[in-house]
Amino acid sequence: SAVISQKPSRDICQRGTSLTIQCQVDSQVTMMFWYRQQPGQSLTLIATANQGSEATYESGFVIDKFPISRPNLTFSTLTVSNMSPEDSSIYLCSVEGPMVLGYTFGSGTRLTVV
Amino acid sequence: KQEVTQIPAALSVPEGENLVLNCSFTDSAIYNLQWFRQDPGKGLTSLLLIQSSQREQTSGRLNASLDKSSGRSTLYIAASQPGDSATYLCAGRGSTLGRLYFGRGTQLTVWP
């Protein structure tokens, strides 16, 4: 299965600032997915990032708050903009592998906004 | 929209017990179902993937079953160990290309 390198692994940020999270995959993939996991909650899909086109955002998530880049088939970034304490979560990127392997996730970015 | 529910939310057992974790989903048109393990503050590790055409998958002490008609999947853990302590998440891949729908997880604690 694909190997995903995600960084940073954690960060503590001041409210009002922005943080960019990076995901690097060791193989070319068509779609990359960005999820958020708020404390005590399950994973919620933020957006799907396709190379060469705008990301597709889920209901409740907007590009101004969570801009995504997808410059090539192995890399994507998610920016959390103008952060507030409510943005404190674990953010994870994911790719879908071959049919028999399912999805692989990055190790996550634990964000705390103070 | 697919909705996934996991029961119980938390489970605490002594070492050596056999466990069953339950997952139910509302849309039987599921493409596949995947079980993950998540350690505190960490990412997800894939445990088992069951395609819609399959009934079960096994890996070591883990066995997962899928019953599309009843909208249920179970994860069976044999001879539990303290190292099995983690949150277990099930996720269904719907017919829409690419996205997973997650349950809220079962937090498992296995004590020595």
Short mmCIF file of C-alpha atoms in Angstrom, two decimals:
data_model
loop_
_atom_site.label_atom_id
_atom_site.label_comp_id
_atom_site.label_asym_id
_atom_site.label_seq_id
_atom_site.Cartn_x
_atom_site.Cartn_y
_atom_site.Cartn_z
CA SER A 1 0.00 0.00 0.00
CA ALA A 2 0.96 3.64 -0.38
CA VAL A 3 3.13 5.31 2.25
CA ILE A 4 2.13 8.82 3.27
CA SER A 5 4.41 11.30 4.97
CA GLN A 6 2.45 14.02 6.76
CA LYS A 7 3.88 17.00 8.54
CA PRO A 8 3.95 18.66 10.93
CA SER A 9 2.91 15.95 13.36
CA ARG A 10 1.70 18.54 15.82
CA ASP A 11 1.64 22.27 16.36
CA ILE A 12 0.38 24.86 18.81
CA CYS A 13 -0.74 28.04 17.06
CA GLN A 14 -2.03 31.45 18.04
CA ARG A 15 -5.56 32.35 17.08
CA GLY A 16 -5.82 34.37 13.90
CA THR A 17 -2.80 32.73 12.28
CA SER A 18 -2.66 30.06 9.57
CA LEU A 19 -1.04 26.63 9.40
CA THR A 20 -0.19 24.65 6.29
CA ILE A 21 -0.13 20.86 6.52
CA GLN A 22 1.73 18.83 3.93
CA CYS A 23 1.20 15.29 2.66
CA GLN A 24 3.64 13.47 0.43
CA VAL A 25 2.74 10.08 -1.08
CA ASP A 26 5.32 7.61 -2.35
CA SER A 27 3.27 6.83 -5.47
CA GLN A 28 1.07 8.71 -7.89
CA VAL A 29 -2.58 8.90 -6.88
CA THR A 30 -5.53 10.54 -8.56
CA MET A 31 -7.38 11.73 -5.47
CA MET A 32 -6.22 12.78 -2.05
CA PHE A 33 -8.63 13.30 0.82
CA TRP A 34 -8.41 15.62 3.80
CA TYR A 35 -10.23 14.76 7.04
CA ARG A 36 -10.74 16.47 10.36
CA GLN A 37 -11.18 14.70 13.68
CA GLN A 38 -12.40 16.95 16.45
CA PRO A 39 -11.77 15.88 20.06
CA GLY A 40 -13.85 12.83 20.92
CA GLN A 41 -15.40 12.71 17.47
CA SER A 42 -14.97 10.59 14.39
CA LEU A 43 -13.49 11.64 11.10
CA THR A 44 -15.23 14.16 8.88
CA LEU A 45 -14.25 14.67 5.26
CA ILE A 46 -13.18 18.23 4.53
CA ALA A 47 -12.46 18.01 0.83
CA THR A 48 -11.22 15.87 -2.03
CA ALA A 49 -8.15 17.15 -3.86
CA ASN A 50 -7.66 16.29 -7.53
CA GLN A 51 -4.55 17.19 -9.43
CA GLY A 52 -5.13 19.95 -11.94
CA SER A 53 -8.51 21.06 -10.69
CA GLU A 54 -10.13 22.81 -7.78
CA ALA A 55 -10.72 20.77 -4.65
CA THR A 56 -14.25 19.59 -3.93
CA TYR A 57 -15.43 20.69 -0.48
CA GLU A 58 -17.98 18.98 1.72
CA SER A 59 -20.92 20.80 3.21
CA GLY A 60 -19.79 23.07 6.01
CA PHE A 61 -16.25 23.56 4.69
CA VAL A 62 -15.19 26.44 2.44
CA ILE A 63 -12.13 27.20 0.39
CA ASP A 64 -11.40 30.50 2.14
CA LYS A 65 -11.04 28.69 5.46
CA PHE A 66 -9.35 25.52 4.18
CA PRO A 67 -7.49 26.26 0.94
CA ILE A 68 -5.98 23.17 -0.66
CA SER A 69 -3.22 22.81 -3.20
CA ARG A 70 -2.53 19.78 -5.36
CA PRO A 71 0.40 20.66 -7.60
CA ASN A 72 1.16 17.09 -8.70
CA LEU A 73 0.06 13.48 -8.27
CA THR A 74 2.12 12.84 -5.12
CA PHE A 75 1.68 15.97 -3.01
CA SER A 76 -1.01 18.10 -1.41
CA THR A 77 -1.30 20.79 1.22
CA LEU A 78 -4.17 21.87 3.45
CA THR A 79 -4.09 25.29 5.06
CA VAL A 80 -6.18 26.09 8.11
CA SER A 81 -6.69 29.84 7.92
CA ASN A 82 -7.50 32.49 10.50
CA MET A 83 -7.55 29.85 13.21
CA SER A 84 -9.73 29.84 16.29
CA PRO A 85 -9.74 27.40 19.23
CA GLU A 86 -12.61 25.54 17.50
CA ASP A 87 -10.12 24.47 14.83
CA SER A 88 -8.19 22.43 17.39
CA SER A 89 -8.36 18.93 15.89
CA ILE A 90 -6.39 16.18 14.28
CA TYR A 91 -6.12 16.68 10.52
CA LEU A 92 -5.42 13.66 8.34
CA CYS A 93 -4.77 13.09 4.68
CA SER A 94 -5.69 9.87 2.93
CA VAL A 95 -5.38 8.12 -0.41
CA GLU A 96 -7.13 5.13 -1.84
CA GLY A 97 -4.89 2.26 -2.78
CA PRO A 98 -5.54 -0.63 -5.11
CA MET A 99 -8.91 -2.31 -4.67
CA VAL A 100 -7.65 -4.99 -2.33
CA LEU A 101 -5.87 -2.59 0.00
CA GLY A 102 -8.40 0.13 0.68
CA TYR A 103 -7.44 3.49 2.11
CA THR A 104 -4.19 4.59 3.69
CA PHE A 105 -3.91 7.49 6.10
CA GLY A 106 -1.13 9.80 7.06
CA SER A 107 0.00 9.89 10.68
CA GLY A 108 -2.05 13.02 11.31
CA THR A 109 -1.38 16.57 12.43
CA ARG A 110 -2.50 17.42 15.94
CA LEU A 111 -3.36 21.11 15.98
CA THR A 112 -3.99 23.11 19.12
CA VAL A 113 -5.10 26.73 18.77
CA VAL A 114 -4.64 28.96 21.79
CA LYS B 1 -26.03 9.68 2.82
CA GLN B 2 -24.37 6.74 4.53
CA GLU B 3 -24.54 6.78 8.33
CA VAL B 4 -22.29 4.47 10.32
CA THR B 5 -22.87 3.55 13.97
CA GLN B 6 -20.53 1.66 16.27
CA ILE B 7 -21.47 -0.15 19.45
CA PRO B 8 -20.26 -0.13 22.15
CA ALA B 9 -18.65 3.27 22.40
CA ALA B 10 -16.21 1.96 24.98
CA LEU B 11 -15.17 -1.46 26.22
CA SER B 12 -12.86 -2.48 29.05
CA VAL B 13 -11.87 -6.13 29.43
CA PRO B 14 -9.20 -8.28 31.07
CA GLU B 15 -6.47 -9.76 28.97
CA GLY B 16 -7.34 -13.01 27.17
CA GLU B 17 -10.97 -12.31 26.44
CA ASN B 18 -12.51 -12.72 23.01
CA LEU B 19 -14.23 -9.53 21.84
CA VAL B 20 -16.84 -8.48 19.33
CA LEU B 21 -17.09 -4.90 18.09
CA ASN B 22 -20.16 -3.94 16.13
CA CYS B 23 -20.66 -1.60 13.19
CA SER B 24 -23.92 -0.85 11.39
CA PHE B 25 -24.58 1.20 8.28
CA THR B 26 -27.74 2.57 6.73
CA ASP B 27 -27.08 2.18 3.00
CA SER B 28 -26.71 -1.43 1.87
CA ALA B 29 -25.20 -0.24 -1.43
CA ILE B 30 -21.85 -0.24 0.24
CA TYR B 31 -18.79 -0.66 -1.95
CA ASN B 32 -16.55 -2.02 0.77
CA LEU B 33 -16.00 -1.71 4.51
CA GLN B 34 -12.71 -1.10 6.26
CA TRP B 35 -11.71 -1.46 9.89
CA PHE B 36 -9.03 0.82 11.32
CA ARG B 37 -7.16 1.14 14.55
CA GLN B 38 -6.26 4.53 16.01
CA ASP B 39 -3.89 5.03 18.90
CA PRO B 40 -4.33 8.20 20.99
CA GLY B 41 -3.42 11.34 19.06
CA LYS B 42 -2.25 9.32 16.07
CA GLY B 43 -3.32 8.51 12.54
CA LEU B 44 -5.22 5.45 11.35
CA THR B 45 -3.83 2.00 10.72
CA SER B 46 -5.81 -0.22 8.38
CA LEU B 47 -6.68 -3.61 9.87
CA LEU B 48 -9.02 -5.33 7.45
CA LEU B 49 -10.87 -4.51 4.24
CA ILE B 50 -13.97 -6.41 3.17
CA GLN B 51 -15.24 -6.01 -0.36
CA SER B 52 -19.01 -5.95 -0.89
CA SER B 53 -18.82 -9.39 -2.52
CA GLN B 54 -17.07 -10.93 0.48
CA ARG B 55 -18.47 -12.18 3.77
CA GLU B 56 -15.37 -12.03 5.94
CA GLN B 57 -11.67 -11.35 6.16
CA THR B 58 -9.10 -12.64 8.64
CA SER B 59 -5.73 -11.38 9.75
CA GLY B 60 -4.05 -13.08 12.67
CA ARG B 61 -6.29 -12.74 15.73
CA LEU B 62 -8.69 -10.45 13.89
CA ASN B 63 -11.72 -11.50 11.90
CA ALA B 64 -14.17 -9.12 10.28
CA SER B 65 -17.50 -10.05 8.78
CA LEU B 66 -19.88 -8.17 6.52
CA ASP B 67 -23.61 -8.68 6.07
CA LYS B 68 -24.86 -6.16 3.53
CA SER B 69 -28.49 -7.23 3.76
CA SER B 70 -28.68 -6.41 7.46
CA GLY B 71 -26.29 -3.46 7.22
CA ARG B 72 -23.83 -4.87 9.75
CA SER B 73 -20.19 -5.65 10.20
CA THR B 74 -18.42 -7.14 13.19
CA LEU B 75 -14.78 -7.18 14.20
CA TYR B 76 -13.83 -10.18 16.28
CA ILE B 77 -10.63 -10.01 18.34
CA ALA B 78 -9.43 -13.31 19.75
CA ALA B 79 -7.38 -13.63 22.92
CA SER B 80 -7.14 -9.89 23.53
CA GLN B 81 -3.87 -8.36 24.74
CA PRO B 82 -3.02 -5.03 26.41
CA GLY B 83 -1.39 -3.97 23.14
CA ASP B 84 -4.82 -4.14 21.51
CA SER B 85 -5.90 -1.11 23.53
CA ALA B 86 -6.87 1.58 21.02
CA THR B 87 -9.89 3.07 19.29
CA TYR B 88 -11.34 0.91 16.53
CA LEU B 89 -13.11 2.64 13.66
CA CYS B 90 -15.18 1.17 10.88
CA ALA B 91 -15.70 3.03 7.63
CA GLY B 92 -17.89 2.31 4.65
CA ARG B 93 -17.03 3.33 1.12
CA GLY B 94 -20.18 4.38 -0.59
CA SER B 95 -21.02 4.27 -4.24
CA THR B 96 -19.82 7.85 -4.66
CA LEU B 97 -16.25 7.69 -5.89
CA GLY B 98 -13.66 7.88 -3.21
CA ARG B 99 -15.19 8.92 0.07
CA LEU B 100 -15.41 7.02 3.34
CA TYR B 101 -18.11 7.32 5.99
CA PHE B 102 -16.82 6.74 9.50
CA GLY B 103 -18.40 5.57 12.71
CA ARG B 104 -17.44 7.26 15.97
CA GLY B 105 -15.38 4.30 17.07
CA THR B 106 -15.13 1.86 19.95
CA GLN B 107 -12.51 2.73 22.56
CA LEU B 108 -11.03 -0.56 23.75
CA THR B 109 -8.99 -1.01 26.92
CA VAL B 110 -7.45 -4.40 27.66
CA TRP B 111 -5.95 -4.60 31.13
CA PRO B 112 -3.37 -7.15 32.28
#
